[in-house]
Amino acid sequence: GTFSNAQVCARLASFLAECDGLGQPAHLETSRPENVGYYERFGFGVAHEVRVGDAPPAWVMTRPSGGRR
């Protein structure tokens, strides 16, 4: 199914709190350019832009434990 923005935000915040509690970084990939700024608000930064052939780009993003870049 699909999730509302509030549900996504709550799930992501819960996941990141767990990562922080364990002292672990978090990683994700997105192929939607509009999501890069959204994830940056949670402390993620672009680690790599991936381009394969003629496919649209994707971004690999990482967030250190605690969200401090």
Coordinates of C-alpha atoms in Angstrom, one line a residue:
G1 CA 0.0 0.0 0.0
T2 CA 0.9 3.6 0.1
F3 CA 1.7 5.7 3.2
S4 CA 0.8 9.3 3.9
N5 CA 3.6 11.8 4.4
A6 CA 2.9 11.8 8.2
Q7 CA 3.3 8.0 8.3
V8 CA 6.5 8.1 6.3
C9 CA 7.9 10.8 8.6
A10 CA 6.9 8.8 11.7
R11 CA 8.5 5.6 10.4
L12 CA 11.7 7.3 9.4
A13 CA 12.0 9.2 12.7
S14 CA 11.5 5.9 14.6
F15 CA 14.1 4.1 12.4
L16 CA 16.6 6.9 12.9
A17 CA 16.1 7.0 16.6
E18 CA 16.9 3.3 16.7
C19 CA 20.0 3.8 14.6
D20 CA 21.1 6.7 16.9
G21 CA 20.5 4.5 20.0
L22 CA 22.7 1.8 18.5
G23 CA 25.3 4.4 17.4
Q24 CA 24.9 3.3 13.8
P25 CA 24.7 5.3 10.5
A26 CA 21.7 5.1 8.2
H27 CA 21.7 4.7 4.4
L28 CA 19.1 5.0 1.7
E29 CA 18.7 5.3 -2.0
T30 CA 16.3 7.5 -3.9
S31 CA 15.6 8.0 -7.6
R32 CA 13.4 11.0 -7.1
P33 CA 15.2 14.3 -7.1
E34 CA 12.5 16.0 -5.0
N35 CA 13.3 13.5 -2.2
V36 CA 16.9 14.6 -1.8
G37 CA 15.9 17.8 0.0
Y38 CA 13.3 15.9 2.1
Y39 CA 15.9 13.4 3.4
E40 CA 18.4 16.2 4.0
R41 CA 16.0 17.6 6.6
F42 CA 16.5 14.3 8.5
G43 CA 20.3 14.7 8.4
F44 CA 21.1 12.7 5.3
G45 CA 23.7 13.9 2.8
V46 CA 24.3 12.7 -0.8
A47 CA 27.2 10.2 -0.8
H48 CA 27.0 9.3 -4.5
E49 CA 25.0 10.0 -7.6
V50 CA 24.5 6.9 -9.6
R51 CA 24.0 6.9 -13.4
V52 CA 23.6 3.8 -15.4
G53 CA 23.2 4.1 -19.1
D54 CA 20.2 6.2 -20.1
A55 CA 18.4 5.5 -16.8
P56 CA 17.5 8.5 -14.6
P57 CA 20.0 9.2 -11.9
A58 CA 19.7 7.8 -8.3
W59 CA 21.2 9.2 -5.2
V60 CA 22.8 7.2 -2.4
M61 CA 22.4 9.1 0.9
T62 CA 23.9 8.5 4.3
R63 CA 23.3 9.9 7.7
P64 CA 25.8 9.5 10.6
S65 CA 24.6 8.4 14.0
G66 CA 23.0 11.4 15.6
G67 CA 22.4 13.1 12.3
R68 CA 25.5 15.2 12.5
R69 CA 27.3 15.5 9.1

